[in-house]
Coordinates of C-alpha atoms in Angstrom, one line a residue:
Chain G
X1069 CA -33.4 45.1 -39.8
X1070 CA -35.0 44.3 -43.2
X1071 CA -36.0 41.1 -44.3
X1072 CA -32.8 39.3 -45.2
X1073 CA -33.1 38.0 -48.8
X1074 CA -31.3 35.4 -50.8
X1075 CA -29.8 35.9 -54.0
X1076 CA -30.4 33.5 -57.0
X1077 CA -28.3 34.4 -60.1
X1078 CA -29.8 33.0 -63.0
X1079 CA -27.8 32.6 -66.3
X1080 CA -26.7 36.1 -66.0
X1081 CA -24.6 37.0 -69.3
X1082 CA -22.5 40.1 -69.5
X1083 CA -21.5 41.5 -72.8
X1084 CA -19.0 44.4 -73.6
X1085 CA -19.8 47.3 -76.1
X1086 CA -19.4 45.4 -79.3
X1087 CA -21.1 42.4 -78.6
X1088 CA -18.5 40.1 -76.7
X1089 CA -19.3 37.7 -74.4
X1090 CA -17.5 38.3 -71.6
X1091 CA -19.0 36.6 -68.6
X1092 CA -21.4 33.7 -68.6
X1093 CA -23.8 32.1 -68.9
X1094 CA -23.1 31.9 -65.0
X1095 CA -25.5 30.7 -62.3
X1096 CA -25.3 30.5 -58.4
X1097 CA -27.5 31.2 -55.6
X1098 CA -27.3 31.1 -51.7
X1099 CA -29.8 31.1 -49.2
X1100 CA -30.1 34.2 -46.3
X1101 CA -27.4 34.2 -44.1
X1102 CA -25.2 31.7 -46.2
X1103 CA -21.3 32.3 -47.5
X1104 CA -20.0 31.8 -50.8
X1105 CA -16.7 31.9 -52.0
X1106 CA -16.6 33.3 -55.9
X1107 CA -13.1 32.0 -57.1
X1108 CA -11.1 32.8 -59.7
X1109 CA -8.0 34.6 -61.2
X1110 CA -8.1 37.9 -62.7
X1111 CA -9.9 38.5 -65.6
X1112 CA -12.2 35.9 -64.7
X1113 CA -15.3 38.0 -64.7
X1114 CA -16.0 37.7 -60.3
X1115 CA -15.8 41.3 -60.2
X1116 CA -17.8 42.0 -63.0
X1117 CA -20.2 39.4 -61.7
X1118 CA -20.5 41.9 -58.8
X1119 CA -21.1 45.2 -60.3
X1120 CA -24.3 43.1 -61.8
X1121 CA -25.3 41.9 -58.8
X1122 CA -25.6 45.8 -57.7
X1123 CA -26.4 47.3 -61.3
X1124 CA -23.0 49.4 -61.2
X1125 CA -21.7 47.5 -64.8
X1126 CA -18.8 50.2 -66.1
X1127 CA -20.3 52.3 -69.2
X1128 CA -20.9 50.5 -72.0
X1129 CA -21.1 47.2 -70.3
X1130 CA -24.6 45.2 -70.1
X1131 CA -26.2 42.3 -68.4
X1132 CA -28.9 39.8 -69.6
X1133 CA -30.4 36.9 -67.5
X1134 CA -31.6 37.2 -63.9
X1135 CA -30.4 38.1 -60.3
X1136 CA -32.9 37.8 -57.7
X1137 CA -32.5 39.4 -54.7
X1138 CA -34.9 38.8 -51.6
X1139 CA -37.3 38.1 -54.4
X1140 CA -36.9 41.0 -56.9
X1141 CA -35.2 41.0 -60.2
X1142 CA -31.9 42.7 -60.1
X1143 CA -31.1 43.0 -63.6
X1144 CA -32.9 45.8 -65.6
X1145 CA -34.4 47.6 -62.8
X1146 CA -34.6 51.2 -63.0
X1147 CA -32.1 53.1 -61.3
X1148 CA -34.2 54.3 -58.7
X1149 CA -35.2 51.5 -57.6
X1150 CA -31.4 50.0 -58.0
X1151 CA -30.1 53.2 -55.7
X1152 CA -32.5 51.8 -53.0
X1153 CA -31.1 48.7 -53.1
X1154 CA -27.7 49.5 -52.9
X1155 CA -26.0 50.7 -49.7
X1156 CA -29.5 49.2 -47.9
X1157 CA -29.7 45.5 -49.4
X1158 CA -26.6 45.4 -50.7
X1159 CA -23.0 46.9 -50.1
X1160 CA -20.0 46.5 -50.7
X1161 CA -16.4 46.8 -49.7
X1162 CA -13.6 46.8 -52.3
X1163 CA -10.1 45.6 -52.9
X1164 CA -8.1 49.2 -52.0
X1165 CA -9.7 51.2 -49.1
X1166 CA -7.3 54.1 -50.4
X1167 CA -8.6 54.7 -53.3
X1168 CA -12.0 53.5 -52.4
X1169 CA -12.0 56.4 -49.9
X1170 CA -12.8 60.1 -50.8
X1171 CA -9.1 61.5 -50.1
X1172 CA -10.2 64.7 -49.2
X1173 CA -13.1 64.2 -46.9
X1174 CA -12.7 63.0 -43.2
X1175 CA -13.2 59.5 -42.6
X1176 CA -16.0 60.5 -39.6
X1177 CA -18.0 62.2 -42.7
X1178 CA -17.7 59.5 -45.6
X1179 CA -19.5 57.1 -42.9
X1180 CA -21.9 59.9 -41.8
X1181 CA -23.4 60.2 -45.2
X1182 CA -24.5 56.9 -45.8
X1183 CA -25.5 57.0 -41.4
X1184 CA -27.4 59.7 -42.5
X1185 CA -29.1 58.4 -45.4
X1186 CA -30.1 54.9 -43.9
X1187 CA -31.6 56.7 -40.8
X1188 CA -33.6 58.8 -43.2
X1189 CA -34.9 55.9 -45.6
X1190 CA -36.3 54.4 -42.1
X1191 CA -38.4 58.0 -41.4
X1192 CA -35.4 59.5 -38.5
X1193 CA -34.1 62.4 -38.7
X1194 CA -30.6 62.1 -36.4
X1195 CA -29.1 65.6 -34.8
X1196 CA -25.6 66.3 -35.5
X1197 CA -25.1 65.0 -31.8
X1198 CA -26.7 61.8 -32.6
X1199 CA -24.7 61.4 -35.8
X1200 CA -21.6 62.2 -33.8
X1201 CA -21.9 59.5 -31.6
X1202 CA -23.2 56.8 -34.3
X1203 CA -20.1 57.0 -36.3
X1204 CA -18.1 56.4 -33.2
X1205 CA -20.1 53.6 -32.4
X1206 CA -19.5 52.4 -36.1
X1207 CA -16.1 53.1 -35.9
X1208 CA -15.8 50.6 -32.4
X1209 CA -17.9 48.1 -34.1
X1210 CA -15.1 47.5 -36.7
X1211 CA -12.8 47.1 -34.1
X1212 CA -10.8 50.6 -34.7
X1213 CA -8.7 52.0 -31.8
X1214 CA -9.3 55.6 -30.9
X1215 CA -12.5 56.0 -33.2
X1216 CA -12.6 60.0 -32.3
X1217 CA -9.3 60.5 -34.0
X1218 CA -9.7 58.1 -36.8
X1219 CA -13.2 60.1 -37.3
X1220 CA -11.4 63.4 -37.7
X1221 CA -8.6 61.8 -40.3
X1222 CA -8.5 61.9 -44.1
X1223 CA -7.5 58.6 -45.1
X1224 CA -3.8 59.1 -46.1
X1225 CA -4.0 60.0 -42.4
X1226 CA -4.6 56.3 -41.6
X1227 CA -2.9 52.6 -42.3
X1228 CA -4.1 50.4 -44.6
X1229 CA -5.8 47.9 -42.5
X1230 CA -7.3 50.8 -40.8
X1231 CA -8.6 51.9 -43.8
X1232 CA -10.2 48.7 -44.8
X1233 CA -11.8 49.2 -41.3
X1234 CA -13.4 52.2 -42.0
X1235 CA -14.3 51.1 -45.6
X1236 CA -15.8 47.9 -44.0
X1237 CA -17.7 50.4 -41.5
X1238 CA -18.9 52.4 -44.2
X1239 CA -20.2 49.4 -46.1
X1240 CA -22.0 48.4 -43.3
X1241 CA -23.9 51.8 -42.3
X1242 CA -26.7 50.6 -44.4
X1243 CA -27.4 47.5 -42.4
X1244 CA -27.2 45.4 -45.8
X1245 CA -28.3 42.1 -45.8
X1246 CA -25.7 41.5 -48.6
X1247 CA -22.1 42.0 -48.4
X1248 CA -20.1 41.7 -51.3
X1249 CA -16.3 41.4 -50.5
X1250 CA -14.3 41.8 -53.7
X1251 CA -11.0 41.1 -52.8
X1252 CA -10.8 42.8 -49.2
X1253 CA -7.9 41.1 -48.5
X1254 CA -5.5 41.3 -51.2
X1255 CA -4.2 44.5 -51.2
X1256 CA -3.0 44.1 -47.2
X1257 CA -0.4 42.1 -45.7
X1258 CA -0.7 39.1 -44.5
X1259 CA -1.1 39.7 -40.9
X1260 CA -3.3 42.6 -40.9
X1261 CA -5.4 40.2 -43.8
X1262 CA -5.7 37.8 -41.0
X1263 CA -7.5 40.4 -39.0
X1264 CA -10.1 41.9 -41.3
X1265 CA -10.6 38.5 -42.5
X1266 CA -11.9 37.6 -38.5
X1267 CA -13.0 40.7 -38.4
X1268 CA -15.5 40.2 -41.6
X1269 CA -16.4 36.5 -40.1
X1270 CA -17.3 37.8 -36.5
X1271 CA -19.0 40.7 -38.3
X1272 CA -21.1 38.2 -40.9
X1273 CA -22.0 36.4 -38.1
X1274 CA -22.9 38.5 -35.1
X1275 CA -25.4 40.5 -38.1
X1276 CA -27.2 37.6 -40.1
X1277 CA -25.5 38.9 -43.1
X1278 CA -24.9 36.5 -45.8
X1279 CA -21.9 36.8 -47.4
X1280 CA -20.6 36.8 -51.3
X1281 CA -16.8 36.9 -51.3
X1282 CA -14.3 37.7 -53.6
X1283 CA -11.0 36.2 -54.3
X1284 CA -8.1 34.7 -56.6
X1285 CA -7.1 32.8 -53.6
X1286 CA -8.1 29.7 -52.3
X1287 CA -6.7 29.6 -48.4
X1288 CA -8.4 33.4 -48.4
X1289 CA -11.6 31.7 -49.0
X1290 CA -10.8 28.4 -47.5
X1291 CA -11.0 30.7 -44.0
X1292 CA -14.3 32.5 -44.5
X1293 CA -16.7 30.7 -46.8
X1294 CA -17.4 27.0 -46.9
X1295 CA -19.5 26.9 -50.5
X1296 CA -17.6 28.0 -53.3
X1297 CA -18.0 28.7 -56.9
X1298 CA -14.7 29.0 -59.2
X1299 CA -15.1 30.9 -62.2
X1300 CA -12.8 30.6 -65.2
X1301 CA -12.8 32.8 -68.2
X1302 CA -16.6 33.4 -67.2
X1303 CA -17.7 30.7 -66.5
X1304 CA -18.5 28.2 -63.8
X1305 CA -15.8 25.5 -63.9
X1306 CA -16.5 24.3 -60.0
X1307 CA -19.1 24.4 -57.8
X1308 CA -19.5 22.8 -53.9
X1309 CA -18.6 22.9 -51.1
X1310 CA -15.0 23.5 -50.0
X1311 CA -13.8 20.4 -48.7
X1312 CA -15.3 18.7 -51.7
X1313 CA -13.7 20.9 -54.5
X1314 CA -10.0 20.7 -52.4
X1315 CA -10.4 16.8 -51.9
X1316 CA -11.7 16.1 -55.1
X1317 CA -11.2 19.4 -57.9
X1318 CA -13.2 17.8 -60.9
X1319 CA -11.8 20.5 -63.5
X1320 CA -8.4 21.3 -64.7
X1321 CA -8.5 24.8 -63.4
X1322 CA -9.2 23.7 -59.7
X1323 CA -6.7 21.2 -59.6
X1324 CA -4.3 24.2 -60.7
X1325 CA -5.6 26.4 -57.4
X1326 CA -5.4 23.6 -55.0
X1327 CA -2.0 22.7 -56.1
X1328 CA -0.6 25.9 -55.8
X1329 CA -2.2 26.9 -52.4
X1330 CA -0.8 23.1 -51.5
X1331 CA 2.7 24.1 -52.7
X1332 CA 2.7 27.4 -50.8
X1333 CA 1.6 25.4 -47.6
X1334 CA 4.5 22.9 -48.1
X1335 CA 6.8 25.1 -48.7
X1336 CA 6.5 26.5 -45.6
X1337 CA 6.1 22.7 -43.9
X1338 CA 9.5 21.9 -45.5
X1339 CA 10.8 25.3 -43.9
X1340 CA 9.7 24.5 -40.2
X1341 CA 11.1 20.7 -41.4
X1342 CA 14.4 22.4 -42.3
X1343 CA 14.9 24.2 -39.0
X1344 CA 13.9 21.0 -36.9
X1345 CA 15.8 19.1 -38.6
Chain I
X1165 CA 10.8 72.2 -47.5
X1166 CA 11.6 74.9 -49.1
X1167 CA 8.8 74.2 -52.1
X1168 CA 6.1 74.6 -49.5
X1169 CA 7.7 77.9 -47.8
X1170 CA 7.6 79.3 -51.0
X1171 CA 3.8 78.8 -51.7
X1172 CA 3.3 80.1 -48.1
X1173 CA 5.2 83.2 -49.1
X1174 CA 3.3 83.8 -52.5
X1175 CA 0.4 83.3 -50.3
X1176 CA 1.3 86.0 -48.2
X1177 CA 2.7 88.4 -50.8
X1178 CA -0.8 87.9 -52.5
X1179 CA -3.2 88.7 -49.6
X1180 CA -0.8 91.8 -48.6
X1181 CA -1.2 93.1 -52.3
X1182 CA -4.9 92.2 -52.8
X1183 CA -5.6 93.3 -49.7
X1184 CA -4.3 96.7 -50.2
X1185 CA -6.2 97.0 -53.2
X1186 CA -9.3 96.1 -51.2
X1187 CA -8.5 98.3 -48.4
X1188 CA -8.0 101.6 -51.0
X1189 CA -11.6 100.5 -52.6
X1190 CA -13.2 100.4 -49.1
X1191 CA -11.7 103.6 -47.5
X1192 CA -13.2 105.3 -50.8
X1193 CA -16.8 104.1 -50.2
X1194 CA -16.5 105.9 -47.0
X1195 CA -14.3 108.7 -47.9
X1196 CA -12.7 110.9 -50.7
X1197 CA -10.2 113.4 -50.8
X1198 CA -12.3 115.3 -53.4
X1199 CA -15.5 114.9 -55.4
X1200 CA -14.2 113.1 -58.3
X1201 CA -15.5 115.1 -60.4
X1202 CA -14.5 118.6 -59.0
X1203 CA -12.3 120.1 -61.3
X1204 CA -11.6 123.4 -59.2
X1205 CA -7.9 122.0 -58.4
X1206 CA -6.0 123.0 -61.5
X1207 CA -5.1 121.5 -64.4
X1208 CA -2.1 119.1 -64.3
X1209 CA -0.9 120.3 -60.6
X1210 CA 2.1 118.0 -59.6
X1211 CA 2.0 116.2 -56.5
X1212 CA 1.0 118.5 -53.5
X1213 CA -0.2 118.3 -49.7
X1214 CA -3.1 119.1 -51.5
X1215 CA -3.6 116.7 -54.3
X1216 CA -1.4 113.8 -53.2
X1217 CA -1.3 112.1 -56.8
X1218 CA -1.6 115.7 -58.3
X1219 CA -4.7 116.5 -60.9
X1220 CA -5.6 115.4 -64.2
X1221 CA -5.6 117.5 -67.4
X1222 CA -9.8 118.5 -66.4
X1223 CA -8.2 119.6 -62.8
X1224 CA -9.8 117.0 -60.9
X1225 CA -7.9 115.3 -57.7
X1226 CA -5.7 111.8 -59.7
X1227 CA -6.0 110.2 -55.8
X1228 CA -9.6 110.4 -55.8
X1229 CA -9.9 108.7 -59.2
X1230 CA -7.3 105.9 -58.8
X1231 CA -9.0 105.3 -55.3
X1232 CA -12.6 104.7 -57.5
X1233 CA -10.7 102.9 -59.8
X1234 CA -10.3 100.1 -57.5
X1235 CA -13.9 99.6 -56.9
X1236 CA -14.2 98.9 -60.6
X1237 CA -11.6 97.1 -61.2
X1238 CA -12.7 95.0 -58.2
X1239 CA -16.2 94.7 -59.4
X1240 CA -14.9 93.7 -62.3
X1241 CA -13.0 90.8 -61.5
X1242 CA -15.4 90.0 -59.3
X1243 CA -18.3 90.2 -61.3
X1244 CA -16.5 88.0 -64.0
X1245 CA -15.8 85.1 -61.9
X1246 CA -19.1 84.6 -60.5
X1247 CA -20.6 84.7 -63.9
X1248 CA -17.9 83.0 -65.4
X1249 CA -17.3 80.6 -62.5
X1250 CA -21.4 79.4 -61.8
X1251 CA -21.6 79.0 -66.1
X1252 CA -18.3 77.3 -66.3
X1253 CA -19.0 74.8 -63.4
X1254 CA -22.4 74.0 -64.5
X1255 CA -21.6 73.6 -68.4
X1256 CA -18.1 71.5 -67.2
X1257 CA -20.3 69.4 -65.1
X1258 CA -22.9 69.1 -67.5
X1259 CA -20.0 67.8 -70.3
X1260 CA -19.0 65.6 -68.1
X1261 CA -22.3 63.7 -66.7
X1262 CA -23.4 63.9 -71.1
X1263 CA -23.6 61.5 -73.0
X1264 CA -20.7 60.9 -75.7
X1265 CA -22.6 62.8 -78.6
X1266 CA -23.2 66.2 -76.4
X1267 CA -20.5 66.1 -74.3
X1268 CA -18.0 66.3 -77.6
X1269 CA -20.9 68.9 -79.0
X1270 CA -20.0 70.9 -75.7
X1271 CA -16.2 70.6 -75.8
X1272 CA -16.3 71.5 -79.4
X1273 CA -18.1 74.7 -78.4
X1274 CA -16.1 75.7 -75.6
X1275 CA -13.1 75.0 -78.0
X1276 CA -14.4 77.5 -80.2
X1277 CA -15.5 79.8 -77.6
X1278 CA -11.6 79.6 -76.3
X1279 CA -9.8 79.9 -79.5
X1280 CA -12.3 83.0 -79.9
X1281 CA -10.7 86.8 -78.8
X1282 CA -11.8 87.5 -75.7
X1283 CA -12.0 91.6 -76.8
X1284 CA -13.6 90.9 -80.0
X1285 CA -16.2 88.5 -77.9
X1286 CA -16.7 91.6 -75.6
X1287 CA -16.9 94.1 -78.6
X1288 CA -20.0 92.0 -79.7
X1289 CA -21.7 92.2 -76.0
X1290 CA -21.2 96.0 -76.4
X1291 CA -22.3 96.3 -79.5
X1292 CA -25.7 95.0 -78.5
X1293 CA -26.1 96.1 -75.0
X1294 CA -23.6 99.0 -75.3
X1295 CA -20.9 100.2 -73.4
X1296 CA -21.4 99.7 -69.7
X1297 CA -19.5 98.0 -66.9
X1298 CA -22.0 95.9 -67.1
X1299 CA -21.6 94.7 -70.6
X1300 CA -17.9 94.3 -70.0
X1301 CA -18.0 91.9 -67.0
X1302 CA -20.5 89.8 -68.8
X1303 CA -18.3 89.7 -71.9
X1304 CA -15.6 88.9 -70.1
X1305 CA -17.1 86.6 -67.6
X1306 CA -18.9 84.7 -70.8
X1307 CA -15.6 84.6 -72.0
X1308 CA -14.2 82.9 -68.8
X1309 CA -17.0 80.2 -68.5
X1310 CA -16.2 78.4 -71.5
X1311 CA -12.2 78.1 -70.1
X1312 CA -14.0 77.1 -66.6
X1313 CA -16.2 74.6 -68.1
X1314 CA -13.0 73.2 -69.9
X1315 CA -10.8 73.1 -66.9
X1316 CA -14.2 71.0 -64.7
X1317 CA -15.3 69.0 -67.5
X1318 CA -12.0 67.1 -67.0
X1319 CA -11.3 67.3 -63.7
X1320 CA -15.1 66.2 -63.1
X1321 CA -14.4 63.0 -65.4
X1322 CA -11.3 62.1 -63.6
X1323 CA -12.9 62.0 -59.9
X1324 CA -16.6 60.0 -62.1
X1325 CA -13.6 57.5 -62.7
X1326 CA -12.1 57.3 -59.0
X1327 CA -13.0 54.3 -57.1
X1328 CA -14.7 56.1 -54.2
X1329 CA -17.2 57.2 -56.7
X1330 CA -18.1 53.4 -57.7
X1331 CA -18.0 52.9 -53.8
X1332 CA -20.3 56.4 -52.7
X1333 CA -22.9 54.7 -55.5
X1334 CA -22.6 50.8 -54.0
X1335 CA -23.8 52.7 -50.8
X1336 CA -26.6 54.4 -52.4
X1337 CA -25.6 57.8 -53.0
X1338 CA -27.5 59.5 -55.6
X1339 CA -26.1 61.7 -58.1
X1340 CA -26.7 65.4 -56.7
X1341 CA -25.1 63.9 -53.3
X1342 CA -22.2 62.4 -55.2
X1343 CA -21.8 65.8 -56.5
X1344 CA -21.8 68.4 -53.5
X1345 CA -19.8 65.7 -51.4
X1346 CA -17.3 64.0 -53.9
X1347 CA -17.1 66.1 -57.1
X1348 CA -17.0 69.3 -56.3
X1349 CA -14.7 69.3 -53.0
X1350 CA -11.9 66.9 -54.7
X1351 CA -11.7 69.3 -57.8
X1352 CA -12.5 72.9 -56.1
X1353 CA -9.0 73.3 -55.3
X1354 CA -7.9 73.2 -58.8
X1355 CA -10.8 75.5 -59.8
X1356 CA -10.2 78.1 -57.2
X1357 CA -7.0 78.6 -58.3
X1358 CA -8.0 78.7 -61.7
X1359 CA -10.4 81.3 -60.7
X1360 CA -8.0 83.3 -58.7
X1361 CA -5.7 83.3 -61.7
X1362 CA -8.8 84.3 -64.4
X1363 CA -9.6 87.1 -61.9
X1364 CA -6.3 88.9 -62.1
X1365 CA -6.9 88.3 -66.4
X1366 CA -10.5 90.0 -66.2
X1367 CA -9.2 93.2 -63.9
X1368 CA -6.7 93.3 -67.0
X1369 CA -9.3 92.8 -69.9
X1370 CA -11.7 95.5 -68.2
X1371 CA -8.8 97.7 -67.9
X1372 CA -7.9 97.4 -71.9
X1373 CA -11.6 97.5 -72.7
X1374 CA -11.8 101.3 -70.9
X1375 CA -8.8 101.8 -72.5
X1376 CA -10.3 101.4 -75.6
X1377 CA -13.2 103.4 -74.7
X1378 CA -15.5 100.4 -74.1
X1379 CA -15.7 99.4 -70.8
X1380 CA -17.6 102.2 -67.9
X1381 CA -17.9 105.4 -70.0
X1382 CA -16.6 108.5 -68.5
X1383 CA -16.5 110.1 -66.2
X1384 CA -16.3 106.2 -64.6
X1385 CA -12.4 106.4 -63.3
X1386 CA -11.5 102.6 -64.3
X1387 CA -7.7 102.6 -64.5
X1388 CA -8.0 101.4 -67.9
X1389 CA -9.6 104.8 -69.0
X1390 CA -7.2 106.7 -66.7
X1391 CA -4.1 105.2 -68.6
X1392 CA -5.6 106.0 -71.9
X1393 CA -6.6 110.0 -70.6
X1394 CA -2.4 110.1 -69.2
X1395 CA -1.4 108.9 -72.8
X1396 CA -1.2 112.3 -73.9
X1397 CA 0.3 114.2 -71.2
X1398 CA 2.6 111.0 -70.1
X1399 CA 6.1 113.0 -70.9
X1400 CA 4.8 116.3 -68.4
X1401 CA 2.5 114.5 -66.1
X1402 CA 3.8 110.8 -65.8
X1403 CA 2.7 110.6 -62.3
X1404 CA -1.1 109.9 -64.4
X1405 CA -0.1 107.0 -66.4
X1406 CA 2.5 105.0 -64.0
X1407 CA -0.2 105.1 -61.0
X1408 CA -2.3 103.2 -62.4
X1409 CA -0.3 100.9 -64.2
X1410 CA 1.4 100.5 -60.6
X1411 CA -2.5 99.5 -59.0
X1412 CA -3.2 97.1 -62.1
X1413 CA 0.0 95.5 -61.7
X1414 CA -0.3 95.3 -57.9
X1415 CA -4.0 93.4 -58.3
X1416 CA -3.2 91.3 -61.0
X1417 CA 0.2 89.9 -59.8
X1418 CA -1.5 89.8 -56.3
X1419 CA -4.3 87.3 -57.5
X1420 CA -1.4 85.6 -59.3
X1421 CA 0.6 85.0 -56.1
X1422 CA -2.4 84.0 -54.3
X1423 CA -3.7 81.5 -56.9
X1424 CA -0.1 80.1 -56.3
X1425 CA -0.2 80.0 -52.7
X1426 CA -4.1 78.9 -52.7
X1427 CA -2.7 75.5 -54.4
X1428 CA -1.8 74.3 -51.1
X1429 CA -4.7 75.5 -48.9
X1430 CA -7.6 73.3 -50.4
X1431 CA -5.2 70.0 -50.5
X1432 CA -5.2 68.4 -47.1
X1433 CA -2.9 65.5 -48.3
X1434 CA -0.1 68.3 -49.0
X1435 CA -0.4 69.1 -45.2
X1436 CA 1.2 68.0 -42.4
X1437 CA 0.8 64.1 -41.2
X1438 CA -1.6 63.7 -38.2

């Protein structure tokens, strides 16, 4: 396993086309093998801060400032040094494993590829045989029943939480030291969320993997990371640890989030109350 | 589902009457009724045990000739989609990778190149590298790769703006490998059939191109050359002109049935559920 880096963001900036600000000035770091929660509502420039972090900014889009990663600047590295980075330092697993999966390729072969391509950045060449019986084992590792089937299906083929399985499998065929999680949750139901999310900590955990995770919702987080950072409108509004920020949210916007996870939890309190009573 | 037995049937229809086609242009590599250009049978002879299709107005055997006929007609089509087909995809790729200022240079281009006759485009080929077979399938398949290029160019830039592309690059993949695993398979469906469906037009355009005396000079039997020899002897000897018209339509209604049927094929989400 490679050398497992921190990440420092330094005043990283993004700006649209025509000049606008749209993220920043926004700083964070974490150490190797830490979690941190990036909070905020949509539009508040997490996932943007992402595609930075792994030089993948949509065209026309550009970044200014500093990410360090395991010690080497981030932001204006060449792109062939970026595409070693990615997939091997860094990955990624996204918000909708549908469409984040090629629909017409077999889920066995989208995790192949990047199998493939790790084995070969470390000088092995892997038969077809060898391959075979990686993505299996890839496919148990994320906890998926019946990974020989699931191998062979095309990912309409598949459930959702399934498919964030194989997504999560994929992201992970690099050995990254970095996993970015932008919203991995959100687009599953709540019970199957449950399960990637102790999926992702057992997963985090059991690698040394540190952890930047992704989400507009506060009892999301509240399971997975214990440092967050909550982002508003692009910038940093909040910034601590978790039991901190929910005792004692210092900005308007935090107070907002903690209230309405509070009045979500009560509501369902005053349910169970209602039945009781 | 009574959509999808359909498509199966127009698959079928399609193969039957290509294949046929193919079959008749086989058998003649291995065997002809007659030299095709023996003219000892006679002018004009009707249908006989002896000349099946009957002669043409030179006396040589009308089977013969319509069974070389589908050899070039095949070539043809052929020929033209593999020129048309490798330029198109690599031009409509090329568009859509550009940057904004050659990529609407390109389009503009391939606008012009569509909007321009394809028999015109094919009379300026011949005109410099004269009338061959040749000529014509490069005219026609030059023709064809500015329509392919239109056709990937889009379909290209709505897979570059699919999420699994943004995820295939997050895990390293580099361009060329984005390409032959996510680019081309998720838009190859549409462009086969779009290929199948060019093929049946270039069998047609080589056809009116011998017609008009441009395409494989005589004696070269393409149908399009036998339909314009039967023009003058279509009221005594129709047999000459309705034979081949019969072949063309066969082939190019064939490829049409089978580009229909083909939509299916390459689309595993329109199959069944595991």
């Amino acid at each position: 396993m490679s050398e497992n880096p921190g990440l420092i963001v330094r005043d990283l900036e993004i700006f649209s086309a025509d000049g606008q600000t749209l993220v920043g000035p926004v700083s964070f770091d974490f150490n190797p093998g830490q979690r941190l929660g990036l909070i905020g509502e949509s539009g508040s420039g997490k996932s943007l801060a992402a595609l930075a972090i792994i030089g993948l900014l949509p065209d026309g889009l550009s970044s200014r400032g500093s990410i360090e990663l395991g010690g080497r600047q981030l932001v204006g590295a060449p792109e062939r040094i970026m595409n070693t980075v990615r997939g091997t330092d860094v990955a990624v697993v996204f918000q909708e494993p549908l469409t984040a999966l090629d629909p017409l390729m077999r889920i066995g072969k989208q995790l192949a590829e990047p199998l493939r391509r790790r084995a070969a950045a470390d000088g092995e060449r892997l038969t077809r045989q060898q391959l075979r019986l990686l993505v299996r084992e890839r496919l148990a590792d994320v906890r998926l029943p019946d990974p020989d089937a699931i191998a062979l299906a095309f990912p309409h083929q598949i459930s959702g939480g399934q498919r964030q399985r194989a997504a999560l499998a994929i992201a992970l065929s690099g050995r990254p030291s970095l996993l970015i999680a932008d919203e991995p949750t959100t687009a599953l139901d709540v019970t199957v969320q449950s399960e990637i999310l102790d999926l992702l900590d057992r997963l985090v955990d059991e690698r040394g993997m540190s952890l930047l995770f992704i989400s507009h919702d506060l009892a999301v987080v509240a399971r997975i990371a214990p440092r967050v950072v909550v982002l508003q409108k692009g910038l940093v509004v909040e910034e601590g640890m978790l039991a901190d920020v929910l005792a004692n949210p210092r900005h308007a916007y935090t107070h907002e989030l903690v209230d309405s996870a509070r009045s979500l939890d009560n509501a369902l309190d005053d349910a169970l109350n209602g039945r009781d009573a | 589902m009574t959509r999808r037995r359909d498509r199966s049937a127009a698959l079928i229809a399609g193969l039957i009457c290509v294949g046929l086609i193919i079959a008749i242009a086989l058998v003649s590599l291995l065997y002809q009724p007659y030299d095709p250009s023996d003219t000892s049978g006679g002018r004009l002879v009707a249908p006989s045990l002896a000349h099946w299709a009957g002669t043409d107005q030179l006396g040589r055997d009308l089977l013969t000739r319509l069974m070389m006929g589908a050899q070039i007609a095949l070539v043809a089509g052929g020929g033209s989609v593999v020129i048309g087909g490798v330029l198109g995809i690599v031009l409509g790729l090329g568009a859509a990778f550009a940057t904004r200022w050659l990529d609407d240079t390109l389009s503009a281009v391939l606008d012009i190149l569509i909007a321009f006759p394809t028999l015109l485009l094919a009379m300026l080929v011949i005109a410099a590298q004269g009338a061959s077979l040749g000529s014509a399938v490069l005219a026609i398949g030059l023709a064809m790769s500015a329509i392919v290029a239109r056709l990937v160019r889009i379909l290209a830039k709505r897979v570059l703006a699919q999420d699994y592309i943004t995820a295939a690059r997050t895990s390293g993949s580099s361009w060329p490998s984005i390409i032959g695993h996510h680019i081309l398979p998720n838009i190859w469906p549409t462009v086969l059939v779009s290929l199948a469906i060019q093929f049946g037009a270039a069998v047609l355009a080589e056809a009116s191109l011998s017609y008009l005396g441009l395409g494989a000079p005589p004696p070269n039997p393409s149908w399009g050359s036998l339909l314009q020899q039967a023009q003058a002897t279509v009221y005594t000897a129709p047999l000459g002109a309705i034979a081949p018209g019969i072949l063309l339509v066969l082939l190019v209604v064939g490829m049409n049935l089978l580009a229909d049927g083909l939509r299916d094929v390459g689309d595993p989400t329109q199959r069944r559920r595991a």
